[in-house]
Coordinates of C-alpha atoms in Angstrom, one line a residue:
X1 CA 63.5 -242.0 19.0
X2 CA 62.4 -244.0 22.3
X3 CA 60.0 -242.7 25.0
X4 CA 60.9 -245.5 27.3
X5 CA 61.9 -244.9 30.5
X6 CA 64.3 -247.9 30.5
X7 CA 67.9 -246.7 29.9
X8 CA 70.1 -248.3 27.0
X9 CA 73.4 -247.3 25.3
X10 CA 75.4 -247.6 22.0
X11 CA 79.3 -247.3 22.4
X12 CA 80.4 -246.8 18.7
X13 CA 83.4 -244.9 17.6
X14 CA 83.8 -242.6 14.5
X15 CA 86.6 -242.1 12.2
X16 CA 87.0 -246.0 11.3
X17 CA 89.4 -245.9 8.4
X18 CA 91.1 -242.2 8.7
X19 CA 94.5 -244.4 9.6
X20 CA 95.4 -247.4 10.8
X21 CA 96.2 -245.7 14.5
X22 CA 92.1 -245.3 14.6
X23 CA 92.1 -248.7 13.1
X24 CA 94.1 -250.2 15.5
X25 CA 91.8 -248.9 18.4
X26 CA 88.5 -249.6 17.3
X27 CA 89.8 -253.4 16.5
X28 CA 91.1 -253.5 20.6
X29 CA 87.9 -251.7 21.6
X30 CA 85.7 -254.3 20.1
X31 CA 87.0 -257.3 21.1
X32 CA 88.3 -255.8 24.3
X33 CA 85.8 -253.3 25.6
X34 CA 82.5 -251.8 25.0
X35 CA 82.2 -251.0 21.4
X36 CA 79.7 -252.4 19.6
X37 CA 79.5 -250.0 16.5
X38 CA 81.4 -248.0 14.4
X39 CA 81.2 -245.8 11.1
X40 CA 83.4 -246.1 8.6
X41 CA 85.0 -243.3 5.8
X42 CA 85.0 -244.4 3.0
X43 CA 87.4 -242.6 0.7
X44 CA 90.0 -242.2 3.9
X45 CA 93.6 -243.2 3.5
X46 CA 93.5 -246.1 5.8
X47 CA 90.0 -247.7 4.4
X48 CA 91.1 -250.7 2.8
X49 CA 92.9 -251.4 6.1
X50 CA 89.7 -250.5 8.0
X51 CA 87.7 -253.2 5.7
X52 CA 89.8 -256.2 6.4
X53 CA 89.8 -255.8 10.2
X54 CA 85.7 -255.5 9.8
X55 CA 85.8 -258.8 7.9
X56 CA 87.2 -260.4 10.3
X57 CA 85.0 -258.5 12.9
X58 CA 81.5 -259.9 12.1
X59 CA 80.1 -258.8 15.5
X60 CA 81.1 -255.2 14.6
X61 CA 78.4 -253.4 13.7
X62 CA 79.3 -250.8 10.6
X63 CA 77.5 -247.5 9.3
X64 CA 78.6 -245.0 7.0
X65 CA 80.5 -241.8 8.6
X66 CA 79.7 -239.5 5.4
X67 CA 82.1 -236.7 4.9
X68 CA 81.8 -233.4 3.1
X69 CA 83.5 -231.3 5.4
X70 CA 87.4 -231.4 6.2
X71 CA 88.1 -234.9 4.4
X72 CA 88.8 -236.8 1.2
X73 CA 86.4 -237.5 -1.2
X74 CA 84.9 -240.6 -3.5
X75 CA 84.7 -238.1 -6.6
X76 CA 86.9 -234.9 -6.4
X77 CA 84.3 -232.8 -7.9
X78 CA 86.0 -229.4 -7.9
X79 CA 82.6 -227.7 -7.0
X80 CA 82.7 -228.8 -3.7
X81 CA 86.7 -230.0 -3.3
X82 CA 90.1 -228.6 -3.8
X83 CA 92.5 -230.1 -6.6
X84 CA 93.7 -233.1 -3.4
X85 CA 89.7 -234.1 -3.6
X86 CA 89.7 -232.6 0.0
X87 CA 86.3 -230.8 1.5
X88 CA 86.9 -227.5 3.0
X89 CA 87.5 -226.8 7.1
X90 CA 85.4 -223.9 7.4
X91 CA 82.0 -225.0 8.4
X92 CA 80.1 -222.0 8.2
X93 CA 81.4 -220.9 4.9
X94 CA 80.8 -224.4 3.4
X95 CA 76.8 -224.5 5.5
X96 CA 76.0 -221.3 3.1
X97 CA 77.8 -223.0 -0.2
X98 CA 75.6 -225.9 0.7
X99 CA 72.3 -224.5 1.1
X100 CA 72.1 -221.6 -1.4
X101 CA 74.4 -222.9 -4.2
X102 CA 72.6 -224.9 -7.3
X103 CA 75.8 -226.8 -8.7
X104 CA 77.0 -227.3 -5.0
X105 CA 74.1 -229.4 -4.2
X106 CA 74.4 -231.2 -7.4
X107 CA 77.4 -232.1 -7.0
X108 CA 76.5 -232.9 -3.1
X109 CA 74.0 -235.1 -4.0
X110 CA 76.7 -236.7 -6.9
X111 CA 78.9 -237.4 -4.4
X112 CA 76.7 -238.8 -1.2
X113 CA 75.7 -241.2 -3.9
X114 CA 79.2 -242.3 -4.8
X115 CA 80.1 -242.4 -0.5
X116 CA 76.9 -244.9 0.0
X117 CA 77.6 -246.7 -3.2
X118 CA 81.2 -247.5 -2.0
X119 CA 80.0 -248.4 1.4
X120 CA 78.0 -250.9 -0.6
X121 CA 80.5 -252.6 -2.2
X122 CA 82.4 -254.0 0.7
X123 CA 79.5 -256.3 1.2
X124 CA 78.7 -255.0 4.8
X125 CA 75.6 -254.4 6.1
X126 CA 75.2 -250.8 6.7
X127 CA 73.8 -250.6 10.3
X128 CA 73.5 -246.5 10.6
X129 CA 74.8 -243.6 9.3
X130 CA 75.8 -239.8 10.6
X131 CA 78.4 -237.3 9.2
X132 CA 81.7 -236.3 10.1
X133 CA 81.4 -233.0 12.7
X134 CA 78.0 -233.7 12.5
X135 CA 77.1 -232.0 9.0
X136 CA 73.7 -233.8 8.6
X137 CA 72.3 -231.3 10.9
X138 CA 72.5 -229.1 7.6
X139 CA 68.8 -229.6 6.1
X140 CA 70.4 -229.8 2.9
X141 CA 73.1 -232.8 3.9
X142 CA 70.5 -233.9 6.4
X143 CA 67.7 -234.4 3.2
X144 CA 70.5 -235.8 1.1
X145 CA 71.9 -238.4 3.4
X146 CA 68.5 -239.5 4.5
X147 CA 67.3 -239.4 0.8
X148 CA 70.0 -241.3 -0.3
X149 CA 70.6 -243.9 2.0
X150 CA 67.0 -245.1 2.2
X151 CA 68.1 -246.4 -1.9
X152 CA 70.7 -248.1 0.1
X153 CA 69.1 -249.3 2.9
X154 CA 69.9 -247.1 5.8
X155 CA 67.5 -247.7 8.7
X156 CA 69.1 -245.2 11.3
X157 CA 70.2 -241.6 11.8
X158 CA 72.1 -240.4 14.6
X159 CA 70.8 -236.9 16.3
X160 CA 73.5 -235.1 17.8
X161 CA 71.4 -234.3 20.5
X162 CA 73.7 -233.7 24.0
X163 CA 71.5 -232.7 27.1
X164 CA 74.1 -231.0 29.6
X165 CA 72.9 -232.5 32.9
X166 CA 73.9 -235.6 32.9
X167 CA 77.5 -234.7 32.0
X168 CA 77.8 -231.9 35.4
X169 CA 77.4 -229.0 33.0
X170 CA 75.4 -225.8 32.6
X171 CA 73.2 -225.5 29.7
X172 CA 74.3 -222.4 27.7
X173 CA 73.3 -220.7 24.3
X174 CA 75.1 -223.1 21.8
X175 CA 72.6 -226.1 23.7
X176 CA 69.5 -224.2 22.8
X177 CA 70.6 -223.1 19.1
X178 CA 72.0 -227.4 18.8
X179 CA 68.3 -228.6 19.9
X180 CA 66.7 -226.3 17.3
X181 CA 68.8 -227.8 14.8
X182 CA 68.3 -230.9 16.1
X183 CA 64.4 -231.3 16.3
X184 CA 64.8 -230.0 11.8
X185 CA 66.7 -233.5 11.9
X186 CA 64.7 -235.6 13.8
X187 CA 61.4 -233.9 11.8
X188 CA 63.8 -235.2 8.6
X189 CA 64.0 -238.9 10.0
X190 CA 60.7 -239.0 11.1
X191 CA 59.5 -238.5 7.7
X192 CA 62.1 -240.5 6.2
X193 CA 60.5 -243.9 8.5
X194 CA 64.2 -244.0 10.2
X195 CA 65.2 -244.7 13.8
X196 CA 67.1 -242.2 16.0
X197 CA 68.8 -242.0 19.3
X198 CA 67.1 -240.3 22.4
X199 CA 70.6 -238.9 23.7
X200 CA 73.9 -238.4 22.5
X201 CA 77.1 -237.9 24.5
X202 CA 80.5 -236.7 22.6
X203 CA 80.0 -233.0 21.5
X204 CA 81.4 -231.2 24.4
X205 CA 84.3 -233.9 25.6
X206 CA 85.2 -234.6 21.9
X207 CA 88.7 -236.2 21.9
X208 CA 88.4 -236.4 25.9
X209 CA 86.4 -239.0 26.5
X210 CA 88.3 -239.9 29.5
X211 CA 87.8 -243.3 31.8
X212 CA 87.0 -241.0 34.6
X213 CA 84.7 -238.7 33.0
X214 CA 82.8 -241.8 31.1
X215 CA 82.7 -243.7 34.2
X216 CA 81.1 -240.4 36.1
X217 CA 78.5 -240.0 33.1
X218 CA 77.4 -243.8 32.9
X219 CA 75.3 -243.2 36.2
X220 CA 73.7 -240.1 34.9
X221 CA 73.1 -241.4 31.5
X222 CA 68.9 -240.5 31.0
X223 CA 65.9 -243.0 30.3
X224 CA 65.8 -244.0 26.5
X225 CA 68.6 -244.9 24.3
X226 CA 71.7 -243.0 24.4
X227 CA 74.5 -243.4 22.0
X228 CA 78.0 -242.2 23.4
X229 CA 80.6 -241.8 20.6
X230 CA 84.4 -241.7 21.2
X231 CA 87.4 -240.5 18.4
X232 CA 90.3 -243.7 19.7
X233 CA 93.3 -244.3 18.5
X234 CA 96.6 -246.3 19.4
X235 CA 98.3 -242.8 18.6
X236 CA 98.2 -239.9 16.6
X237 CA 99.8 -239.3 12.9
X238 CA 100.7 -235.9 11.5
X239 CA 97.7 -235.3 10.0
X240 CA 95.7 -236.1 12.9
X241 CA 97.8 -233.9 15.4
X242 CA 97.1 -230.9 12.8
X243 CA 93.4 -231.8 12.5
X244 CA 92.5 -232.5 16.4
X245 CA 95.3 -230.9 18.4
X246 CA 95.0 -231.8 21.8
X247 CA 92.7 -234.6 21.7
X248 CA 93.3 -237.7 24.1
X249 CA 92.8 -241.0 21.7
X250 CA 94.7 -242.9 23.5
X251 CA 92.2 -242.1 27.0
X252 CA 89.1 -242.5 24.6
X253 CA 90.3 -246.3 24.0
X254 CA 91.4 -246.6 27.4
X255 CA 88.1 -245.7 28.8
X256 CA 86.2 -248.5 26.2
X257 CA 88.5 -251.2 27.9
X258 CA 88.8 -250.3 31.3
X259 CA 86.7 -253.0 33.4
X260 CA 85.5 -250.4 35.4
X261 CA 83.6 -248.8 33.1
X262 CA 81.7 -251.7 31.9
X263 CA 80.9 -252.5 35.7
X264 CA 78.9 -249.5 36.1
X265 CA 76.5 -251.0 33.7
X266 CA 74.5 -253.4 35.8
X267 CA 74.3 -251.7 39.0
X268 CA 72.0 -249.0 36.9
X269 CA 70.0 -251.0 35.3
X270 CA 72.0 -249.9 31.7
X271 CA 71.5 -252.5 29.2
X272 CA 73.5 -252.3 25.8
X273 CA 72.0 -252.0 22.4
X274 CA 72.5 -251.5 19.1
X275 CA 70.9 -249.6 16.2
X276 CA 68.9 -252.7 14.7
X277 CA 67.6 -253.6 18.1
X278 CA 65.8 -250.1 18.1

């Protein structure tokens, strides 16, 4: 966390490797656009894919996206997956199996292990790391992840933490409930030596990240670092339509590119970063 009042931001993407649509996007988006950062699944379908495009991508700058919620696996452990090696979709359900189940966060732990440790092998240098819909605000994944990846490294957590002003919106019960949550995670970096973001723009617009609407938030955007996420994507496959019906990928990557968002920069006195330059 930053207490400066000069304003920075991180554009990263998430989802690097569920397909080669994502792929595709986060590839344009970085040597096109704004994106400077993007996390990576490791046991997704399209990760090999993912891995050669970061190769060639050295500017790119790579954390892990860990996933124990509604996605594929590095173990299959039946404890916590189905017979595909697939986490579950229901979020509460799976927050109490997580936190009050013994052999759950065994085989947790077991498997956050084998996620970083696969991350490791490609040879990149793992930059941050955060969790797919955000389960590391969960003390128990939050404790795990941060546990874990200090073995392996990891230097910086992202807090999920999305102040409503700035976006034109009226704070409502879910944005006090999300900052108690998130102060448990920032306590859990803190004490882990990590580095965090101030701000963090994604939650409410997820999947409609629009040009206009990023280009109307840019101004806004408060002092201290601020890391603004997108989901692109060329296009949607099946599974993706079924998993984030409705969502907009190809206006995420569109609003990455678009000149005029990138404009808006330097007029405001907005200066881009990155997570080792914290």
């Amino acid at each position: 966390m930053n207490t400066s009042t000069q304003r920075r931001v991180i554009f990263s993407a998430d989802d690097f490797g569920m397909s080669v649509e994502v792929n595709e996007a986060i590839e344009e988006a970085h040597r096109k656009g704004l994106l400077s950062t993007a996390s990576l699944m490791v046991a997704a379908p399209a990760f090999e894919d993912a891995l050669r495009r970061a190769q060639r991508m050295p500017d790119l700058r790579l954390g892990l996206h860990l996933v124990v919620i509604e996605g594929d696996s590095c173990l299959h452990l039946p404890v916590i997956t189905d017979e595909k090696g697939w986490f579950g979709r229901n979020q509460v359900g799976l927050g109490f199996q997580y936190f009050f189940s013994p052999a759950t966060r065994s085989a947790l732990k077991k498997e956050i292990h084998a996620q970083f440790q696969q991350f490791a092998r490609t040879g990149l240098r793992l930059d941050h790391a955060n969790a797919h819909k955000h389960m590391h605000l969960h003390p128990t994944i939050g404790h795990l992840l941060l546990q874990t990846g200090k073995i392996y490294g990891l230097k910086a957590v992202r807090t999920p933490m999305e102040p409503a002003g700035p976006m034109g919106e009226t704070p409502h019960l879910g944005d006090c409930a999300l900052e108690q949550w998130t102060r448990v995670l920032r306590w859990q970096i803190w004490k882990a030596g990590m580095k965090t973001n101030d701000s963090c723009f994604g939650l409410r617009w997820s999947g409609h990240m629009t040009p206009e609407r990023i280009q109307r938030l840019i101004p806004q955007l408060p002092a201290g670092v601020s890391e603004v996420y997108f989901h692109p994507a060329k296009s949607q496959n099946a599974q993706m339509a079924a998993l984030m019906p409705g969502y907009q990928p190809e206006q995420e990557l569109a609003a990455l590119t678009d000149p005029a968002t990138r404009a808006l920069l330097a007029p405001h006195n907005i200066q881009l970063t990155t997570w080792d330059a914290l």
